[in-house]
Amino acid sequence: MNEQNPIPPVIPQASTPPTPGEKQTPGDDPAERVPIPHGFAAIEALLRQPLRLFFQLRQPGAGKLILQMLLIALGCSLIYGVVVGTFSGGTQLWAAPVKIAGGLMISAAICLPSLYIFTCLSGSRARLIEVFGLLAGLLMLMTILLVGFAPVAWIFSQSTESVIWMGCLHLVFWCVATLFGVRFLKHGFAHTEAKSQAGVNVWIIIFLLVAVQMTTALRPIIGTSDTFLPATKEFFLEHWADCVKDAGSGSKPNPSN
């Protein structure tokens, strides 16, 4: 009768996984706290574990990761530019990669200040380096997708002589890549405690306009010209209309005009 009932052991309960649709915080999963040591790991995290990338951008030493992301974006844009240059050959084999890579980086640099301002106005607590990292992720995802489209673009560049249709094809690929890049940016922006998405939505429109205008300012990218840069200034819609008009009249479009 003096014997006491044994106390049952306490069985630790496993943490319940988040329900579908539940908002997760970067770093909740221990796998997301694993450092990203090199560029290939950054690509893997971007494609499979974006929350891991968001978490690492908040850690000390994120500048090294951002530099790796920018170098990957630069390399992929150069590769895609070579494929674009195979349509015309000659000097375009080096001119097109330089213009595509340079135009993309310049567009991002031009739009970075406005992105940070809109981020602050939205109530986000993200630091400038975090915003820069999200923009670098957008560029990296865009260019990785463009490299994925490169074999398709090469097939068409070797089987058609129409500058207009090649321009439309590259524009479609660019729009698809930009769509996924913007989705990544908005996903990361949602984890910065922003109170509104209005600012980033306005910035996306600005970025798209700057990027397409840059393609006109650096023309020709697909066709050929006697000069590296155009001699005249044009708005991108005006330039596209002129190209379509020249194609409809049967004359060969001159991308440098």
C-alpha positions as YAML, in Angstrom:
chain: A
units: angstrom
residues:
- id: 1
  name: MET
  ca: [0.00, 0.00, 0.00]
- id: 2
  name: ASN
  ca: [2.99, 2.28, 0.42]
- id: 3
  name: GLU
  ca: [3.93, 1.79, -3.21]
- id: 4
  name: GLN
  ca: [3.44, 4.87, -5.40]
- id: 5
  name: ASN
  ca: [2.17, 4.77, -8.93]
- id: 6
  name: PRO
  ca: [5.04, 5.28, -11.41]
- id: 7
  name: ILE
  ca: [5.04, 8.58, -13.26]
- id: 8
  name: PRO
  ca: [4.61, 7.98, -16.99]
- id: 9
  name: PRO
  ca: [7.44, 9.34, -19.13]
- id: 10
  name: VAL
  ca: [6.83, 12.55, -21.02]
- id: 11
  name: ILE
  ca: [6.85, 11.92, -24.74]
- id: 12
  name: PRO
  ca: [8.00, 14.99, -26.70]
- id: 13
  name: GLN
  ca: [5.55, 16.04, -29.33]
- id: 14
  name: ALA
  ca: [6.79, 16.73, -32.83]
- id: 15
  name: SER
  ca: [6.19, 20.19, -34.15]
- id: 16
  name: THR
  ca: [3.20, 20.31, -36.41]
- id: 17
  name: PRO
  ca: [3.96, 21.26, -40.00]
- id: 18
  name: PRO
  ca: [2.38, 24.47, -41.26]
- id: 19
  name: THR
  ca: [-1.01, 24.05, -42.83]
- id: 20
  name: PRO
  ca: [-1.35, 24.80, -46.54]
- id: 21
  name: GLY
  ca: [-1.71, 28.53, -47.10]
- id: 22
  name: GLU
  ca: [-0.27, 29.43, -43.67]
- id: 23
  name: LYS
  ca: [2.30, 32.20, -43.87]
- id: 24
  name: GLN
  ca: [5.77, 31.00, -42.88]
- id: 25
  name: THR
  ca: [8.58, 33.12, -41.52]
- id: 26
  name: PRO
  ca: [12.03, 32.66, -43.08]
- id: 27
  name: GLY
  ca: [14.10, 30.56, -40.68]
- id: 28
  name: ASP
  ca: [11.23, 28.60, -39.13]
- id: 29
  name: ASP
  ca: [12.54, 25.46, -40.79]
- id: 30
  name: PRO
  ca: [16.05, 24.53, -39.55]
- id: 31
  name: ALA
  ca: [17.01, 23.74, -43.16]
- id: 32
  name: GLU
  ca: [16.46, 27.40, -44.04]
- id: 33
  name: ARG
  ca: [19.10, 28.46, -41.51]
- id: 34
  name: VAL
  ca: [21.83, 26.49, -43.28]
- id: 35
  name: PRO
  ca: [24.31, 28.97, -44.83]
- id: 36
  name: ILE
  ca: [24.59, 29.26, -48.62]
- id: 37
  name: PRO
  ca: [28.30, 28.65, -49.32]
- id: 38
  name: HIS
  ca: [28.55, 29.20, -53.08]
- id: 39
  name: GLY
  ca: [26.72, 30.18, -56.24]
- id: 40
  name: PHE
  ca: [25.36, 26.73, -57.07]
- id: 41
  name: ALA
  ca: [23.80, 26.54, -53.62]
- id: 42
  name: ALA
  ca: [22.29, 29.97, -54.23]
- id: 43
  name: ILE
  ca: [20.69, 28.73, -57.45]
- id: 44
  name: GLU
  ca: [19.34, 25.67, -55.64]
- id: 45
  name: ALA
  ca: [17.93, 27.80, -52.84]
- id: 46
  name: LEU
  ca: [16.37, 30.24, -55.31]
- id: 47
  name: LEU
  ca: [14.58, 27.48, -57.19]
- id: 48
  name: ARG
  ca: [13.68, 25.15, -54.31]
- id: 49
  name: GLN
  ca: [13.97, 27.07, -51.00]
- id: 50
  name: PRO
  ca: [13.29, 30.79, -51.49]
- id: 51
  name: LEU
  ca: [12.64, 31.19, -47.75]
- id: 52
  name: ARG
  ca: [16.20, 30.02, -47.12]
- id: 53
  name: LEU
  ca: [17.44, 32.75, -49.41]
- id: 54
  name: PHE
  ca: [15.27, 35.37, -47.69]
- id: 55
  name: PHE
  ca: [16.62, 34.28, -44.30]
- id: 56
  name: GLN
  ca: [20.26, 34.43, -45.42]
- id: 57
  name: LEU
  ca: [19.81, 37.94, -46.82]
- id: 58
  name: ARG
  ca: [19.03, 39.10, -43.27]
- id: 59
  name: GLN
  ca: [22.19, 37.63, -41.80]
- id: 60
  name: PRO
  ca: [25.59, 39.33, -41.37]
- id: 61
  name: GLY
  ca: [27.78, 38.92, -44.43]
- id: 62
  name: ALA
  ca: [24.86, 38.92, -46.88]
- id: 63
  name: GLY
  ca: [26.90, 41.11, -49.22]
- id: 64
  name: LYS
  ca: [28.95, 38.09, -50.35]
- id: 65
  name: LEU
  ca: [25.79, 36.20, -51.23]
- id: 66
  name: ILE
  ca: [24.41, 39.18, -53.14]
- id: 67
  name: LEU
  ca: [27.66, 39.48, -55.11]
- id: 68
  name: GLN
  ca: [27.44, 35.80, -56.07]
- id: 69
  name: MET
  ca: [23.85, 36.29, -57.21]
- id: 70
  name: LEU
  ca: [24.80, 39.28, -59.35]
- id: 71
  name: LEU
  ca: [27.71, 37.40, -60.93]
- id: 72
  name: ILE
  ca: [25.39, 34.51, -61.79]
- id: 73
  name: ALA
  ca: [22.89, 36.94, -63.32]
- id: 74
  name: LEU
  ca: [25.68, 38.60, -65.30]
- id: 75
  name: GLY
  ca: [27.03, 35.28, -66.57]
- id: 76
  name: CYS
  ca: [23.61, 33.95, -67.55]
- id: 77
  name: SER
  ca: [22.70, 37.15, -69.38]
- id: 78
  name: LEU
  ca: [25.96, 36.97, -71.32]
- id: 79
  name: ILE
  ca: [25.21, 33.37, -72.31]
- id: 80
  name: TYR
  ca: [21.74, 34.28, -73.50]
- id: 81
  name: GLY
  ca: [23.18, 37.29, -75.32]
- id: 82
  name: VAL
  ca: [25.50, 35.03, -77.33]
- id: 83
  name: VAL
  ca: [22.47, 33.02, -78.42]
- id: 84
  name: VAL
  ca: [20.71, 36.23, -79.44]
- id: 85
  name: GLY
  ca: [23.81, 37.27, -81.39]
- id: 86
  name: THR
  ca: [23.86, 34.03, -83.40]
- id: 87
  name: PHE
  ca: [20.86, 35.32, -85.38]
- id: 88
  name: SER
  ca: [22.97, 37.95, -87.15]
- id: 89
  name: GLY
  ca: [26.48, 36.69, -86.39]
- id: 90
  name: GLY
  ca: [29.56, 38.83, -86.87]
- id: 91
  name: THR
  ca: [29.96, 41.64, -84.36]
- id: 92
  name: GLN
  ca: [26.61, 40.79, -82.78]
- id: 93
  name: LEU
  ca: [28.19, 37.70, -81.22]
- id: 94
  name: TRP
  ca: [29.90, 40.04, -78.73]
- id: 95
  name: ALA
  ca: [27.78, 43.19, -79.05]
- id: 96
  name: ALA
  ca: [24.46, 41.51, -78.15]
- id: 97
  name: PRO
  ca: [25.78, 39.91, -74.92]
- id: 98
  name: VAL
  ca: [27.36, 43.18, -73.82]
- id: 99
  name: LYS
  ca: [24.16, 45.13, -74.49]
- id: 100
  name: ILE
  ca: [21.84, 42.60, -72.83]
- id: 101
  name: ALA
  ca: [23.98, 42.14, -69.72]
- id: 102
  name: GLY
  ca: [24.86, 45.83, -69.46]
- id: 103
  name: GLY
  ca: [21.29, 46.98, -70.08]
- id: 104
  name: LEU
  ca: [19.90, 44.63, -67.44]
- id: 105
  name: MET
  ca: [22.41, 45.72, -64.80]
- id: 106
  name: ILE
  ca: [21.98, 49.41, -65.60]
- id: 107
  name: SER
  ca: [18.18, 49.07, -65.41]
- id: 108
  name: ALA
  ca: [18.47, 47.44, -62.00]
- id: 109
  name: ALA
  ca: [20.86, 50.14, -60.74]
- id: 110
  name: ILE
  ca: [18.54, 52.89, -61.98]
- id: 111
  name: CYS
  ca: [15.51, 51.32, -60.27]
- id: 112
  name: LEU
  ca: [17.15, 50.33, -56.97]
- id: 113
  name: PRO
  ca: [16.71, 53.75, -55.23]
- id: 114
  name: SER
  ca: [13.01, 53.90, -56.07]
- id: 115
  name: LEU
  ca: [12.53, 50.31, -54.88]
- id: 116
  name: TYR
  ca: [14.06, 51.17, -51.50]
- id: 117
  name: ILE
  ca: [11.93, 54.31, -51.20]
- id: 118
  name: PHE
  ca: [8.73, 52.41, -51.97]
- id: 119
  name: THR
  ca: [9.79, 49.72, -49.50]
- id: 120
  name: CYS
  ca: [10.18, 52.30, -46.74]
- id: 121
  name: LEU
  ca: [6.87, 54.00, -47.60]
- id: 122
  name: SER
  ca: [5.09, 50.66, -47.36]
- id: 123
  name: GLY
  ca: [6.10, 50.34, -43.71]
- id: 124
  name: SER
  ca: [8.66, 47.60, -44.32]
- id: 125
  name: ARG
  ca: [11.62, 47.23, -41.96]
- id: 126
  name: ALA
  ca: [13.90, 45.80, -44.63]
- id: 127
  name: ARG
  ca: [17.37, 47.30, -44.79]
- id: 128
  name: LEU
  ca: [18.89, 48.54, -48.03]
- id: 129
  name: ILE
  ca: [21.07, 45.43, -48.35]
- id: 130
  name: GLU
  ca: [17.97, 43.20, -48.04]
- id: 131
  name: VAL
  ca: [16.19, 45.18, -50.75]
- id: 132
  name: PHE
  ca: [19.31, 44.95, -52.90]
- id: 133
  name: GLY
  ca: [19.35, 41.19, -52.30]
- id: 134
  name: LEU
  ca: [15.73, 40.81, -53.42]
- id: 135
  name: LEU
  ca: [16.53, 42.75, -56.59]
- id: 136
  name: ALA
  ca: [19.60, 40.54, -57.18]
- id: 137
  name: GLY
  ca: [17.37, 37.49, -56.76]
- id: 138
  name: LEU
  ca: [14.95, 38.87, -59.33]
- id: 139
  name: LEU
  ca: [17.79, 39.33, -61.82]
- id: 140
  name: MET
  ca: [19.24, 35.89, -61.13]
- id: 141
  name: LEU
  ca: [15.91, 34.11, -61.57]
- id: 142
  name: MET
  ca: [15.18, 36.07, -64.77]
- id: 143
  name: THR
  ca: [18.50, 35.21, -66.37]
- id: 144
  name: ILE
  ca: [18.42, 31.55, -65.29]
- id: 145
  name: LEU
  ca: [15.07, 31.20, -67.02]
- id: 146
  name: LEU
  ca: [16.45, 32.95, -70.11]
- id: 147
  name: VAL
  ca: [19.29, 30.43, -70.24]
- id: 148
  name: GLY
  ca: [16.65, 27.71, -70.05]
- id: 149
  name: PHE
  ca: [14.92, 29.28, -73.07]
- id: 150
  name: ALA
  ca: [18.22, 29.69, -74.95]
- id: 151
  name: PRO
  ca: [18.11, 26.36, -76.87]
- id: 152
  name: VAL
  ca: [14.63, 27.19, -78.18]
- id: 153
  name: ALA
  ca: [15.77, 30.68, -79.17]
- id: 154
  name: TRP
  ca: [18.81, 29.22, -80.97]
- id: 155
  name: ILE
  ca: [16.66, 26.83, -83.02]
- id: 156
  name: PHE
  ca: [14.51, 29.71, -84.26]
- id: 157
  name: SER
  ca: [17.50, 31.98, -84.88]
- id: 158
  name: GLN
  ca: [18.95, 29.37, -87.24]
- id: 159
  name: SER
  ca: [15.70, 28.70, -89.08]
- id: 160
  name: THR
  ca: [14.27, 32.16, -89.77]
- id: 161
  name: GLU
  ca: [15.51, 35.47, -91.16]
- id: 162
  name: SER
  ca: [12.69, 37.65, -89.78]
- id: 163
  name: VAL
  ca: [13.96, 40.23, -87.31]
- id: 164
  name: ILE
  ca: [10.39, 41.03, -86.26]
- id: 165
  name: TRP
  ca: [9.50, 37.47, -85.34]
- id: 166
  name: MET
  ca: [12.77, 36.90, -83.53]
- id: 167
  name: GLY
  ca: [12.20, 40.12, -81.64]
- id: 168
  name: CYS
  ca: [8.70, 38.96, -80.64]
- id: 169
  name: LEU
  ca: [10.05, 35.57, -79.55]
- id: 170
  name: HIS
  ca: [12.75, 37.11, -77.35]
- id: 171
  name: LEU
  ca: [10.19, 39.55, -75.95]
- id: 172
  name: VAL
  ca: [7.91, 36.65, -74.96]
- id: 173
  name: PHE
  ca: [10.81, 34.86, -73.26]
- id: 174
  name: TRP
  ca: [11.77, 38.07, -71.46]
- id: 175
  name: CYS
  ca: [8.19, 38.65, -70.27]
- id: 176
  name: VAL
  ca: [7.90, 35.11, -68.90]
- id: 177
  name: ALA
  ca: [11.27, 35.38, -67.13]
- id: 178
  name: THR
  ca: [10.35, 38.78, -65.72]
- id: 179
  name: LEU
  ca: [7.00, 37.46, -64.48]
- id: 180
  name: PHE
  ca: [8.70, 34.80, -62.38]
- id: 181
  name: GLY
  ca: [11.37, 37.24, -61.21]
- id: 182
  name: VAL
  ca: [8.72, 39.72, -60.08]
- id: 183
  name: ARG
  ca: [6.85, 36.94, -58.29]
- id: 184
  name: PHE
  ca: [10.04, 36.14, -56.36]
- id: 185
  name: LEU
  ca: [10.45, 39.81, -55.45]
- id: 186
  name: LYS
  ca: [6.87, 40.11, -54.21]
- id: 187
  name: HIS
  ca: [7.23, 36.89, -52.23]
- id: 188
  name: GLY
  ca: [10.27, 38.28, -50.46]
- id: 189
  name: PHE
  ca: [8.63, 41.67, -50.02]
- id: 190
  name: ALA
  ca: [5.72, 39.99, -48.22]
- id: 191
  name: HIS
  ca: [8.15, 38.79, -45.53]
- id: 192
  name: THR
  ca: [9.51, 42.26, -44.73]
- id: 193
  name: GLU
  ca: [6.51, 43.28, -42.57]
- id: 194
  name: ALA
  ca: [5.26, 45.64, -45.26]
- id: 195
  name: LYS
  ca: [1.76, 46.96, -44.64]
- id: 196
  name: SER
  ca: [0.89, 47.39, -48.32]
- id: 197
  name: GLN
  ca: [1.90, 45.97, -51.70]
- id: 198
  name: ALA
  ca: [0.95, 49.16, -53.55]
- id: 199
  name: GLY
  ca: [4.48, 50.56, -53.58]
- id: 200
  name: VAL
  ca: [6.12, 47.45, -54.99]
- id: 201
  name: ASN
  ca: [3.37, 47.15, -57.61]
- id: 202
  name: VAL
  ca: [4.12, 50.69, -58.80]
- id: 203
  name: TRP
  ca: [7.83, 49.91, -58.84]
- id: 204
  name: ILE
  ca: [7.26, 46.84, -61.01]
- id: 205
  name: ILE
  ca: [5.65, 49.03, -63.67]
- id: 206
  name: ILE
  ca: [8.60, 51.43, -63.48]
- id: 207
  name: PHE
  ca: [11.10, 48.59, -63.81]
- id: 208
  name: LEU
  ca: [9.33, 47.15, -66.84]
- id: 209
  name: LEU
  ca: [9.25, 50.52, -68.58]
- id: 210
  name: VAL
  ca: [12.93, 51.18, -67.87]
- id: 211
  name: ALA
  ca: [13.96, 47.72, -69.08]
- id: 212
  name: VAL
  ca: [12.09, 47.85, -72.39]
- id: 213
  name: GLN
  ca: [13.26, 51.42, -73.03]
- id: 214
  name: MET
  ca: [16.82, 50.26, -72.38]
- id: 215
  name: THR
  ca: [16.48, 47.70, -75.19]
- id: 216
  name: THR
  ca: [15.55, 50.55, -77.55]
- id: 217
  name: ALA
  ca: [18.32, 52.83, -76.28]
- id: 218
  name: LEU
  ca: [20.90, 50.08, -76.88]
- id: 219
  name: ARG
  ca: [19.57, 48.91, -80.25]
- id: 220
  name: PRO
  ca: [20.28, 46.99, -82.35]
- id: 221
  name: ILE
  ca: [20.35, 43.87, -80.23]
- id: 222
  name: ILE
  ca: [18.96, 41.40, -82.76]
- id: 223
  name: GLY
  ca: [19.63, 43.01, -86.14]
- id: 224
  name: THR
  ca: [22.78, 44.62, -87.50]
- id: 225
  name: SER
  ca: [23.99, 48.19, -87.77]
- id: 226
  name: ASP
  ca: [27.03, 50.18, -88.82]
- id: 227
  name: THR
  ca: [27.27, 51.72, -85.34]
- id: 228
  name: PHE
  ca: [27.36, 50.16, -81.88]
- id: 229
  name: LEU
  ca: [24.64, 52.49, -80.56]
- id: 230
  name: PRO
  ca: [21.77, 54.22, -82.43]
- id: 231
  name: ALA
  ca: [22.20, 57.69, -83.87]
- id: 232
  name: THR
  ca: [18.64, 58.79, -82.99]
- id: 233
  name: LYS
  ca: [16.47, 58.71, -79.86]
- id: 234
  name: GLU
  ca: [13.13, 56.94, -79.84]
- id: 235
  name: PHE
  ca: [10.48, 55.82, -77.38]
- id: 236
  name: PHE
  ca: [10.20, 52.02, -77.39]
- id: 237
  name: LEU
  ca: [6.58, 52.01, -78.64]
- id: 238
  name: GLU
  ca: [7.54, 54.32, -81.50]
- id: 239
  name: HIS
  ca: [10.49, 52.09, -82.39]
- id: 240
  name: TRP
  ca: [8.35, 48.94, -82.35]
- id: 241
  name: ALA
  ca: [5.72, 50.62, -84.52]
- id: 242
  name: ASP
  ca: [8.37, 51.65, -87.06]
- id: 243
  name: CYS
  ca: [9.74, 48.09, -87.20]
- id: 244
  name: VAL
  ca: [6.27, 46.63, -87.76]
- id: 245
  name: LYS
  ca: [5.52, 49.26, -90.42]
- id: 246
  name: ASP
  ca: [8.76, 48.48, -92.27]
- id: 247
  name: ALA
  ca: [8.00, 44.77, -92.13]
- id: 248
  name: GLY
  ca: [4.48, 45.35, -93.48]
- id: 249
  name: SER
  ca: [5.76, 47.44, -96.38]
- id: 250
  name: GLY
  ca: [8.19, 44.72, -97.36]
- id: 251
  name: SER
  ca: [11.34, 46.77, -96.63]
- id: 252
  name: LYS
  ca: [14.01, 45.39, -94.34]
- id: 253
  name: PRO
  ca: [13.73, 46.94, -90.87]
- id: 254
  name: ASN
  ca: [16.71, 48.99, -89.76]
- id: 255
  name: PRO
  ca: [16.96, 48.54, -85.97]
- id: 256
  name: SER
  ca: [19.47, 51.38, -85.62]
- id: 257
  name: ASN
  ca: [16.99, 54.05, -86.67]
...
